[in-house]
Amino acid sequence: MEFACSHVVCNWRPEGSLAEGSDEGGSGLSVYPCSPPGEGGTPGPGVPLRLSVTEHMYDNRISVIPQQEPGIVPPPLPPRRFGSQKQPRPTSLPPPPPPLSSLPPPLPARGAEGQGEQSIRLKANVNVLSLSVGRLVDISRASGIQTTQSPVIHCGRCSAALSSLSSIQNTQDSSVWLCEFCGLQNTLSTSGPGAGSKVGLRVRGAPRGRDVIYLPLQTDQDYENLEDVMVVFCVDISGSMSVTSEVSPGNAMRSPTYVSRQQSIQDALQRALSSLLQTSPHRRVAMVTFNDEVVVYGDGSGVPVSLRDWALVDYDYLRQQGQQYNTPHCIAESYQHLSLRVKELREHGATALGPAALVSVAMASRFVGSKVILCTDGRANIGLGEMEESPAPFSSPQSPYFYRQLANEAANSGVIVSVMTFEGTDCRLAEVGLLADQTGGRVNIVNIGTVATEIQSALADNILATSVTATLLAADGMYFPYEECNHRLVREIGNVTEGVEITFQFACKPDSTESFMRRDRLPFQLQLSFITRDQQKVTRIITEQRRVTTSSWLWAGSLNMSVLGVHCAQLVARLTMKGRVHEAQRQLRAQQDLLKDISEQRPNPKEESIYGNWINTMTTICDDLTTDSQALSDEAAKVVYQMKRASSVCQSRRKQTDMVAL
């Protein structure tokens, strides 16, 4: 766990909560992004939480060191004379008394007299932590981390795990653990013939490290071949794929060269098949095409199956056809058949994108860790998931539900779906992109020159773990803005590939601030449960403590720009996708001011450029949505989806270093 701040800032409040005249209702008070319920009459979830201006003295101030401007420095003072030096004096005056000290009095401050350190208002929440989930689930690299096959001991109320921070009081008949997160007294062993001593022995032998990996007990399960996964190419061959683009200008000697989208896809698929044959000869590869019908080629060796008419609107039938189709052979055996099928593709007809995606996911779901690479140039206009303007009022609103449901099925089966569309088209990427967003895949817009490279990048994304769930616990009295009003947050992550990074923000409830300030440290615990590629159910538990402070004791230059920048991108992207554009804009303004202050205190041109561009891009998208009040364009949706998967500069650098080392 990497924190943006070295301390927990107890007195941070959402923007406007202590500022006069900032509330939409005109009362001078604002509501929390996630209204935290609390004792003593605090409202429950969904009810605005109002905070009196006179309740707390804190004002979200943070220290900055003022930069001295050239030209305001006064001229140097003349040197002072020490008392030991003799000076000529008039004879009519008595000699001066001897000095009390040989040192002159202290000089006043130079340049910024009386100013000292300045402060700014802290609008952005700096209580942020980042998790490099891709590294945490890769237990093959977890050398030196404590591992155990003992079961996890949980608190009976908040489900916190026994750790190195836990305090246990042992008596003759029982052991009592006072949970450091919720304060519940957990009796770990009881008296009784045989049972008590057995439980007590388990407690005494339980691991209590800061970072512990809990592995399952060894079983006689079948060997899992990690190479036994499938790649399904789901390819659009509708009539619009015949559109051409100039790739080589003409001259006096020859005419310009044009290439159609269909030709570029065929070339990209041939390259991908050749690459898989060389690098992963045992990988299973299949192909599905779609226009006004869906054709399942599989590995190309058998008779293709065509699905049309009523079949395109029957969800269960389409899924059954994908699951029951002949299992494709490895690419080493099917390369020639697939290569010939790719050459024979011809474009015509409509775009049955939804049914083709469903069949492809159903085929790939037979092997955990499989991939579906979907490429299209048009909006789905026939069958399930169609999105064309239709006089039927029930047709279009069904599409978001369809793609969300299909994405959930793919994620639960351990399948990655990557979506790529051609530039200059309108494919409603905001909806189709859900397939990639919820499964850990890529979302991108390509052209005839970049489609081959993007397919190669999608092939390189290998699943490290599936069914990943992150549970984050903080001290009772804290909450997670925009997500959870309790001190325990559960986030479903799903499939995880290398480089995945997620962020959380937390804050203290107003009625807990005073009690937290009387404590030296506050506990945090991450419980990361996941299934590895070899089907082991693993839990990794990391427990830490952080010191407590107020914002007025912070220096802006000590904050982690990397963690804050990634969190801003991910949070604003999530809010934008949910339609909460005004909240996203407030976050952007707050983070923009904070990153500016950090860069002035501790300059880092590379990070400033990257994170600054992220903020500027998202600001433009949010402003356009506010002005035009319309849905996301494909280009904007691509950026938002990519921002939801943003990772820090140092994370990308570590990934490149690991690839070089391999």
XYZ file of C-alpha atoms in Angstrom:
662
model
C 0.000 0.000 0.000
C 1.365 3.389 -1.025
C -0.108 6.477 0.636
C -0.216 9.966 -0.852
C 0.550 11.475 2.568
C 2.782 10.213 5.358
C 0.048 10.961 7.924
C -3.726 10.643 8.185
C -5.163 14.156 7.879
C -8.053 14.067 10.336
C -9.577 17.466 9.665
C -10.102 17.336 5.893
C -13.639 18.226 4.859
C -15.285 18.164 1.427
C -15.059 21.449 -0.444
C -17.399 24.061 0.995
C -18.211 22.262 4.242
C -16.651 25.056 6.265
C -16.852 27.878 3.796
C -19.637 30.377 3.847
C -21.962 30.642 0.910
C -20.723 27.490 -0.806
C -23.747 25.286 -0.454
C -26.205 24.839 -3.277
C -29.036 25.491 -0.877
C -27.585 28.780 0.297
C -27.054 27.707 3.894
C -23.290 28.001 3.672
C -22.802 24.287 4.236
C -22.190 21.451 1.809
C -22.988 17.772 1.741
C -20.514 14.913 1.814
C -19.851 12.996 -1.423
C -20.877 9.957 0.597
C -22.882 10.971 3.638
C -21.213 9.180 6.574
C -23.571 7.861 9.195
C -22.460 8.288 12.750
C -23.596 8.091 16.286
C -25.341 10.925 17.998
C -27.955 11.774 15.426
C -25.792 11.634 12.307
C -27.932 10.866 9.247
C -27.789 7.500 7.542
C -26.645 6.673 3.992
C -28.018 8.936 1.301
C -29.051 11.677 3.752
C -27.078 14.947 3.457
C -24.749 15.521 6.377
C -24.627 19.156 7.491
C -21.729 20.442 9.536
C -21.934 23.570 11.661
C -19.236 26.165 11.012
C -18.661 26.559 14.727
C -18.313 22.836 15.430
C -14.635 22.608 14.499
C -11.805 25.075 14.371
C -10.051 23.346 11.477
C -9.956 25.105 8.131
C -8.179 22.675 5.783
C -5.030 24.793 5.629
C -1.762 23.361 4.343
C 1.689 24.947 4.507
C 3.665 26.142 1.503
C 7.036 27.833 1.422
C 6.692 31.123 -0.460
C 8.977 31.488 -3.437
C 11.133 34.589 -3.147
C 10.755 36.786 -6.192
C 13.845 38.463 -7.633
C 13.994 42.217 -7.181
C 12.400 42.421 -3.741
C 15.580 41.573 -1.835
C 16.760 44.683 0.031
C 20.351 45.887 -0.300
C 22.827 44.367 2.153
C 23.024 45.983 5.556
C 26.296 47.663 6.514
C 28.458 45.597 8.867
C 27.894 46.146 12.563
C 30.777 47.065 14.802
C 31.559 45.012 17.826
C 31.989 46.704 21.183
C 35.642 45.736 21.418
C 36.497 48.188 18.634
C 37.586 51.627 19.856
C 35.898 54.667 18.358
C 36.992 58.326 18.612
C 34.554 60.306 20.763
C 34.215 63.989 21.608
C 36.245 64.952 24.667
C 33.259 66.772 26.126
C 31.245 63.549 26.497
C 31.905 60.820 29.052
C 33.058 57.467 27.741
C 30.233 55.009 26.911
C 29.454 52.174 29.340
C 31.040 48.781 28.584
C 28.850 46.516 26.373
C 26.916 43.716 28.054
C 27.903 41.238 25.342
C 30.436 41.017 22.606
C 27.758 39.848 20.103
C 25.417 42.205 18.276
C 21.645 41.804 18.591
C 19.993 39.399 16.110
C 19.170 40.733 12.674
C 15.546 40.822 11.526
C 14.351 38.476 8.773
C 15.588 39.430 5.319
C 13.403 39.642 2.213
C 10.092 38.418 3.663
C 10.030 40.057 7.041
C 7.205 38.836 9.186
C 5.818 36.498 6.541
C 7.285 33.090 7.424
C 5.509 30.135 5.858
C 2.291 30.762 3.980
C -0.711 28.455 3.682
C -3.286 27.466 1.088
C -6.735 26.001 1.433
C -6.701 22.234 0.963
C -9.725 21.484 -1.242
C -8.566 18.062 -2.450
C -8.472 15.077 -0.131
C -4.881 13.893 0.381
C -5.993 10.817 2.348
C -5.408 8.561 -0.650
C -3.722 5.188 -0.988
C -2.720 3.234 -4.067
C -2.528 -0.523 -4.621
C -0.402 -2.119 -7.332
C -2.795 -5.035 -7.625
C -0.914 -6.605 -10.522
C 2.152 -7.032 -8.319
C 0.260 -8.066 -5.199
C -1.525 -11.007 -6.867
C 1.638 -12.279 -8.539
C 2.699 -14.570 -5.694
C 5.501 -16.031 -7.802
C 7.386 -12.786 -7.135
C 6.438 -12.609 -3.443
C 9.774 -13.945 -2.217
C 10.411 -13.240 1.445
C 6.695 -12.767 2.228
C 5.338 -14.886 5.055
C 3.066 -17.696 3.807
C 0.815 -20.033 5.746
C -1.890 -22.622 5.251
C -3.580 -21.759 8.524
C -7.087 -20.277 8.262
C -7.573 -16.539 8.648
C -8.918 -15.445 12.063
C -11.501 -12.684 11.579
C -13.180 -10.215 13.914
C -16.784 -11.142 14.571
C -18.076 -7.638 13.741
C -15.956 -5.934 11.080
C -14.151 -9.027 9.651
C -10.698 -7.564 10.291
C -7.974 -10.221 10.371
C -5.683 -10.991 13.280
C -2.341 -9.313 12.521
C 0.863 -7.947 13.988
C -1.096 -4.955 15.321
C -3.524 -7.108 17.281
C -3.346 -7.225 21.072
C -4.343 -10.531 22.697
C -4.980 -11.030 26.398
C -4.434 -14.646 27.413
C -6.132 -16.240 30.408
C -6.279 -19.799 31.602
C -9.478 -20.617 29.758
C -9.576 -18.168 26.855
C -7.768 -15.657 24.714
C -9.416 -12.288 24.073
C -8.594 -10.113 21.078
C -9.743 -6.495 21.270
C -10.186 -5.578 17.608
C -8.068 -2.547 16.754
C -10.541 -1.499 14.050
C -13.993 -1.703 15.676
C -13.220 -2.366 19.373
C -15.097 -5.681 19.600
C -13.818 -8.189 22.168
C -13.339 -11.473 20.311
C -13.033 -14.632 22.374
C -10.595 -16.779 20.455
C -10.735 -19.927 22.589
C -13.135 -21.300 25.167
C -12.870 -23.797 27.958
C -14.054 -27.319 27.347
C -12.783 -30.833 27.008
C -10.427 -30.924 24.020
C -11.987 -28.120 21.970
C -10.581 -25.199 23.933
C -6.971 -26.358 23.815
C -7.249 -27.056 20.087
C -8.531 -23.569 19.299
C -6.035 -21.981 21.642
C -3.178 -23.784 19.916
C -4.450 -22.506 16.569
C -4.425 -18.934 17.887
C -0.942 -19.190 19.321
C 0.369 -20.606 16.061
C -1.484 -18.186 13.795
C 0.700 -15.903 11.653
C 0.641 -12.271 12.726
C 2.979 -10.527 10.296
C 2.516 -7.237 8.495
C 2.177 -8.970 5.114
C 0.902 -12.564 5.081
C -0.188 -14.783 2.186
C -2.767 -17.425 3.136
C -2.540 -20.416 0.787
C -5.072 -23.246 0.490
C -4.350 -26.706 1.837
C -2.650 -29.008 -0.662
C -5.117 -31.174 -2.573
C -4.842 -33.867 -5.231
C -6.430 -31.691 -7.894
C -5.632 -32.202 -11.539
C -2.663 -30.449 -13.101
C -3.550 -27.100 -14.615
C -1.878 -26.283 -17.940
C -1.488 -22.503 -17.851
C -0.937 -22.423 -21.628
C -4.316 -24.071 -22.226
C -6.224 -20.866 -22.923
C -8.093 -19.582 -25.937
C -7.922 -16.473 -28.106
C -11.119 -15.645 -30.007
C -10.972 -13.040 -32.773
C -14.449 -11.487 -33.151
C -14.320 -9.574 -36.443
C -16.749 -7.185 -38.141
C -17.232 -7.923 -41.875
C -20.230 -5.634 -42.437
C -20.554 -3.493 -45.547
C -18.966 -0.423 -43.936
C -15.668 -2.318 -43.640
C -15.172 -1.669 -47.358
C -14.396 2.020 -46.679
C -10.871 2.814 -47.885
C -8.162 5.216 -46.769
C -5.140 6.496 -48.615
C -1.909 4.948 -47.348
C 0.490 6.119 -50.030
C 0.100 9.355 -52.031
C 0.407 9.196 -55.770
C 2.826 11.014 -58.035
C 3.461 11.491 -61.759
C 4.552 7.880 -62.122
C 1.856 6.028 -60.141
C -1.588 6.419 -58.611
C -2.193 6.728 -54.847
C -2.647 3.508 -52.875
C -5.839 2.868 -50.916
C -6.507 0.165 -48.337
C -9.909 -0.781 -46.967
C -10.645 -1.461 -43.313
C -11.346 -5.078 -44.236
C -7.929 -5.450 -45.852
C -6.215 -3.920 -42.818
C -8.030 -6.343 -40.491
C -7.068 -9.305 -42.647
C -3.426 -8.224 -42.612
C -3.514 -7.667 -38.835
C -5.045 -11.119 -38.241
C -2.410 -12.817 -40.419
C 0.320 -11.117 -38.394
C -1.334 -12.108 -35.124
C -1.615 -15.758 -36.206
C 2.035 -15.838 -37.220
C 3.074 -14.260 -33.922
C 1.034 -16.753 -31.877
C 2.491 -19.644 -33.877
C 6.009 -18.538 -32.963
C 5.501 -17.435 -29.350
C 2.590 -19.606 -28.114
C 2.236 -22.651 -30.388
C 0.053 -24.492 -27.830
C -2.531 -21.726 -27.525
C -6.004 -22.381 -28.883
C -7.216 -19.824 -31.455
C -10.704 -19.386 -32.904
C -12.482 -16.873 -35.147
C -16.038 -15.509 -35.216
C -17.268 -13.023 -37.834
C -20.430 -10.952 -37.963
C -22.477 -8.898 -40.412
C -26.211 -9.589 -40.703
C -25.421 -13.063 -39.398
C -22.876 -14.568 -37.028
C -20.507 -17.191 -38.459
C -18.540 -19.375 -36.048
C -15.382 -20.704 -37.750
C -13.685 -22.075 -34.638
C -10.149 -23.133 -35.563
C -11.119 -23.160 -39.257
C -10.850 -26.916 -39.716
C -14.559 -27.736 -39.491
C -17.772 -26.618 -41.129
C -18.700 -23.061 -40.066
C -21.941 -22.547 -38.128
C -24.173 -19.671 -39.231
C -26.584 -17.985 -36.817
C -29.219 -15.674 -38.273
C -32.776 -14.321 -37.949
C -34.469 -15.382 -34.686
C -31.237 -16.830 -33.288
C -29.758 -13.312 -33.068
C -32.243 -12.326 -30.352
C -32.158 -15.550 -28.289
C -29.610 -15.028 -25.503
C -29.627 -18.595 -24.162
C -29.430 -20.174 -27.601
C -26.457 -18.037 -28.648
C -24.605 -18.835 -25.433
C -25.313 -22.546 -25.875
C -23.962 -22.484 -29.429
C -20.730 -20.917 -28.261
C -20.257 -23.306 -25.343
C -21.011 -26.447 -27.363
C -18.963 -25.635 -30.451
C -16.044 -27.985 -31.104
C -13.039 -27.127 -28.952
C -10.435 -25.450 -31.188
C -7.062 -27.079 -31.648
C -3.823 -25.291 -30.799
C -2.467 -22.809 -33.317
C 0.376 -25.157 -34.255
C -2.252 -27.499 -35.755
C -4.797 -24.974 -37.034
C -2.610 -22.203 -38.451
C -3.096 -23.133 -42.116
C -6.872 -23.521 -41.766
C -7.323 -20.176 -39.995
C -5.016 -18.351 -42.385
C -7.094 -19.561 -45.324
C -10.361 -18.533 -43.615
C -9.000 -15.036 -43.028
C -8.072 -14.652 -46.716
C -11.602 -15.633 -47.787
C -13.406 -12.963 -45.705
C -15.654 -10.600 -47.684
C -17.506 -7.556 -46.357
C -21.271 -7.052 -46.735
C -24.465 -6.685 -44.721
C -25.418 -5.206 -41.324
C -23.691 -5.348 -37.903
C -24.773 -8.076 -35.459
C -22.139 -7.083 -32.923
C -23.989 -8.122 -29.745
C -24.764 -11.722 -30.756
C -21.206 -12.233 -32.039
C -19.726 -10.950 -28.768
C -21.989 -13.302 -26.781
C -20.969 -16.361 -28.822
C -17.280 -15.415 -28.550
C -17.407 -14.996 -24.768
C -19.259 -18.305 -24.410
C -16.558 -20.087 -26.438
C -13.705 -18.530 -24.467
C -15.312 -19.155 -21.070
C -14.360 -22.841 -21.228
C -10.763 -21.875 -20.392
C -9.909 -19.466 -17.559
C -7.561 -16.729 -18.726
C -8.856 -16.641 -22.314
C -9.174 -13.509 -24.449
C -11.755 -12.128 -26.846
C -10.505 -9.423 -29.234
C -13.438 -7.579 -30.809
C -12.916 -5.217 -33.729
C -15.722 -3.243 -35.390
C -16.323 -0.061 -37.352
C -20.025 0.479 -36.824
C -22.860 0.668 -34.364
C -24.683 -2.594 -33.609
C -27.900 -2.493 -35.628
C -29.319 -6.001 -35.534
C -29.950 -8.598 -32.857
C -29.172 -8.377 -29.157
C -27.454 -5.167 -28.088
C -28.531 -3.221 -31.168
C -28.196 0.537 -30.752
C -29.552 2.086 -33.938
C -32.296 4.700 -33.703
C -35.508 2.736 -33.850
C -39.211 3.666 -33.649
C -39.642 0.818 -31.160
C -39.284 2.370 -27.698
C -37.928 -0.839 -26.158
C -35.033 -1.497 -28.544
C -32.251 0.919 -27.653
C -32.599 1.134 -23.838
C -31.931 -2.624 -23.649
C -28.372 -2.315 -24.992
C -26.591 -1.012 -21.856
C -28.093 -3.829 -19.797
C -27.065 -6.413 -22.396
C -23.419 -5.343 -22.538
C -23.228 -5.014 -18.763
C -24.676 -8.485 -18.258
C -22.309 -9.996 -20.841
C -19.354 -8.231 -19.236
C -20.257 -9.703 -15.841
C -20.452 -13.201 -17.319
C -17.067 -12.788 -18.987
C -15.441 -11.490 -15.796
C -16.892 -14.314 -13.720
C -15.491 -16.816 -16.234
C -12.025 -15.255 -16.186
C -12.232 -13.933 -19.766
C -10.691 -10.648 -20.947
C -12.506 -8.732 -23.687
C -10.656 -6.018 -25.608
C -12.635 -3.650 -27.843
C -11.257 -1.621 -30.721
C -13.143 0.546 -33.185
C -12.040 2.447 -36.266
C -11.549 6.190 -36.121
C -14.142 8.368 -37.788
C -17.013 6.049 -36.846
C -19.734 6.162 -34.205
C -19.954 2.774 -32.482
C -21.397 3.931 -29.145
C -18.118 2.994 -27.489
C -19.410 4.146 -24.105
C -21.729 1.111 -24.081
C -19.684 -1.484 -25.978
C -16.627 -0.493 -23.940
C -18.288 -1.926 -20.830
C -17.139 -5.336 -22.094
C -13.517 -4.283 -21.725
C -13.917 -2.058 -18.680
C -15.399 -4.776 -16.472
C -13.130 -7.603 -17.657
C -9.740 -5.878 -17.559
C -9.382 -5.484 -21.325
C -8.364 -2.595 -23.546
C -10.500 0.089 -25.184
C -9.013 1.913 -28.135
C -9.743 3.577 -31.457
C -7.531 2.410 -34.308
C -6.948 3.140 -37.987
C -5.720 0.955 -40.818
C -2.121 1.665 -39.836
C -2.389 0.897 -36.112
C -4.872 -1.984 -35.888
C -2.163 -4.658 -36.152
C -0.123 -3.110 -33.340
C -3.170 -2.802 -31.085
C -4.097 -6.449 -31.598
C -0.552 -7.458 -30.631
C -0.828 -5.350 -27.469
C -4.116 -7.011 -26.559
C -2.552 -10.449 -27.041
C 0.200 -9.507 -24.581
C -2.272 -8.870 -21.733
C -2.192 -12.060 -19.691
C -4.448 -12.630 -16.695
C -2.546 -13.055 -13.424
C -5.594 -13.663 -11.203
C -9.376 -13.823 -11.441
C -12.247 -13.087 -9.046
C -10.085 -10.473 -7.329
C -11.761 -8.679 -4.406
C -10.132 -5.945 -2.325
C -11.438 -5.309 1.198
C -10.029 -2.214 2.889
C -10.530 -1.569 6.598
C -9.807 1.638 8.490
C -10.455 2.628 12.092
C -14.084 2.883 13.130
C -15.070 6.511 12.606
C -13.657 6.768 9.069
C -15.440 6.433 5.741
C -14.672 6.280 2.006
C -16.058 9.262 0.043
C -18.078 8.408 -3.084
C -18.065 4.692 -2.184
C -18.864 3.645 1.373
C -20.159 5.409 4.472
C -18.686 2.749 6.755
C -15.079 2.081 7.782
C -15.031 -1.160 5.742
C -14.999 -1.009 1.944
C -15.316 -3.996 -0.421
C -14.445 -3.444 -4.083
C -14.894 -6.133 -6.737
C -11.975 -5.949 -9.189
C -12.438 -9.117 -11.258
C -9.652 -10.010 -13.693
C -6.205 -8.549 -13.050
C -3.359 -8.201 -15.529
C 0.129 -6.887 -14.993
C 0.282 -3.176 -14.210
C -3.232 -2.829 -12.776
C -3.300 -0.109 -10.123
C -6.321 1.063 -8.111
C -6.723 3.902 -5.629
C -8.943 4.652 -2.623
C -9.624 7.803 -0.660
C -10.711 7.911 2.964
C -11.730 10.580 5.467
C -12.659 10.993 9.118
C -16.228 11.586 10.220
C -16.651 14.935 12.023
C -17.720 13.343 15.298
C -14.567 11.171 15.347
C -11.991 13.850 14.629
C -11.310 14.776 18.247
C -10.861 11.164 19.370
C -8.524 10.430 16.451
C -6.395 13.461 17.322
C -5.798 11.967 20.759
C -4.372 8.811 19.165
C -0.840 8.506 17.878
C -1.561 6.124 14.981
C -4.506 4.667 13.060
C -4.611 1.130 11.583
C -5.302 0.131 7.981
C -5.716 -3.360 6.582
C -5.994 -4.688 3.039
C -7.529 -8.118 2.481
C -6.934 -9.159 -1.126
C -8.648 -12.405 -2.123
C -8.142 -13.901 -5.584
C -7.872 -17.087 -7.639
C -4.529 -17.707 -9.300
C -4.126 -19.089 -12.801
C -3.575 -22.569 -11.343
C -6.952 -22.224 -9.543
C -5.632 -21.654 -6.014
C -7.826 -19.540 -3.767
C -5.402 -17.155 -2.081
C -5.834 -14.337 0.441
C -3.133 -11.735 1.004
C -3.464 -9.517 4.078
C -1.383 -6.363 4.592
C -1.704 -4.342 7.799
C -0.145 -0.929 8.443
C -0.338 2.034 10.788
C -0.207 5.721 9.905
C 0.442 8.668 12.177
C -2.264 11.262 12.756
C -2.038 14.976 12.013
C -4.004 18.008 10.836
C -3.629 19.653 7.456
C -1.953 22.726 8.965
C 1.069 20.567 9.852
C 1.542 19.342 6.282
C 3.961 20.698 3.711
C 2.673 20.561 0.133
C 6.053 19.362 -1.132
C 5.855 16.212 0.991
C 2.771 14.855 -0.816
C 3.030 12.081 -3.420
C 2.075 13.585 -6.765
C 2.039 10.159 -8.427
C -0.616 8.688 -6.116
C -2.747 11.843 -6.216
C -2.528 12.121 -10.017
C -3.593 8.524 -10.633
C -6.398 8.805 -8.088
C -7.712 11.977 -9.698
C -7.797 10.337 -13.139
C -9.550 7.191 -11.911
C -12.066 8.969 -9.679
C -13.040 11.601 -12.242
C -13.413 8.932 -14.932
C -15.716 6.876 -12.697
C -17.844 9.911 -11.835
C -18.069 10.919 -15.501
C -19.204 7.456 -16.580
C -21.923 7.572 -13.918
C -23.152 10.947 -15.198
C -21.943 12.882 -12.129
C -20.175 15.457 -14.267
C -20.457 18.421 -11.872
C -18.821 16.421 -9.070
C -16.094 15.371 -11.489
C -15.462 19.014 -12.358
C -15.111 19.945 -8.668
C -12.587 17.160 -8.197
C -10.627 18.305 -11.239
C -10.406 21.891 -10.001
C -9.309 20.812 -6.536
C -6.683 18.376 -7.807
C -5.402 20.860 -10.375
C -4.726 23.456 -7.680
C -3.100 20.886 -5.400
C -0.794 19.441 -8.071
C 0.255 22.975 -8.972
C 1.215 23.675 -5.364
C 3.103 20.376 -5.111
C 5.053 21.050 -8.306
C 6.054 24.492 -7.046
C 7.417 22.981 -3.838
C 9.045 19.906 -5.409
C 9.349 20.222 -9.207
C 9.183 17.070 -11.318
C 8.720 18.072 -14.968
C 7.926 14.560 -16.254
C 5.190 13.848 -13.707
C 3.820 17.384 -14.006
C 3.483 16.958 -17.771
C 1.768 13.558 -17.631
C -0.655 14.197 -14.781
C -1.298 17.760 -15.950
C -2.285 16.474 -19.402
C -4.642 13.946 -17.792
C -6.403 16.676 -15.852
C -6.614 19.012 -18.849
C -8.052 16.254 -21.047
C -10.698 15.241 -18.524
C -11.547 18.914 -17.905
C -12.230 19.387 -21.617
C -14.460 16.287 -21.730
C -16.458 17.342 -18.667
C -16.855 20.892 -19.965
C -18.163 19.574 -23.288
C -20.656 17.310 -21.529
C -21.872 20.193 -19.368
C -22.199 22.556 -22.334
C -23.751 20.200 -24.875
C -25.668 17.929 -22.454
C -25.075 14.945 -24.714
C -23.686 11.431 -24.432
C -19.998 10.663 -24.626
C -18.537 10.537 -28.121
C -16.434 7.513 -29.038
C -13.241 9.543 -28.688
C -14.256 10.845 -25.265
C -15.385 7.382 -24.124
C -12.011 5.933 -25.129
C -10.191 8.521 -23.010
C -12.480 8.008 -20.015
C -12.084 4.230 -20.100
C -8.318 4.575 -20.351
C -8.299 7.002 -17.424
C -10.158 4.446 -15.308
C -7.159 2.144 -15.892
C -4.551 4.853 -15.349
C -1.344 3.860 -13.590
C 1.516 5.901 -12.217
C 4.673 6.810 -14.091
C 6.811 4.743 -11.717
C 4.477 1.744 -12.198
C 4.997 1.899 -15.963
C 8.724 2.246 -15.418
C 8.756 -0.847 -13.158
C 6.842 -2.833 -15.773
C 9.395 -1.919 -18.455
C 12.240 -2.869 -16.120
C 10.664 -6.248 -15.399
C 10.239 -6.937 -19.121
C 13.906 -6.105 -19.744
C 14.942 -8.369 -16.863
C 12.943 -11.248 -18.320
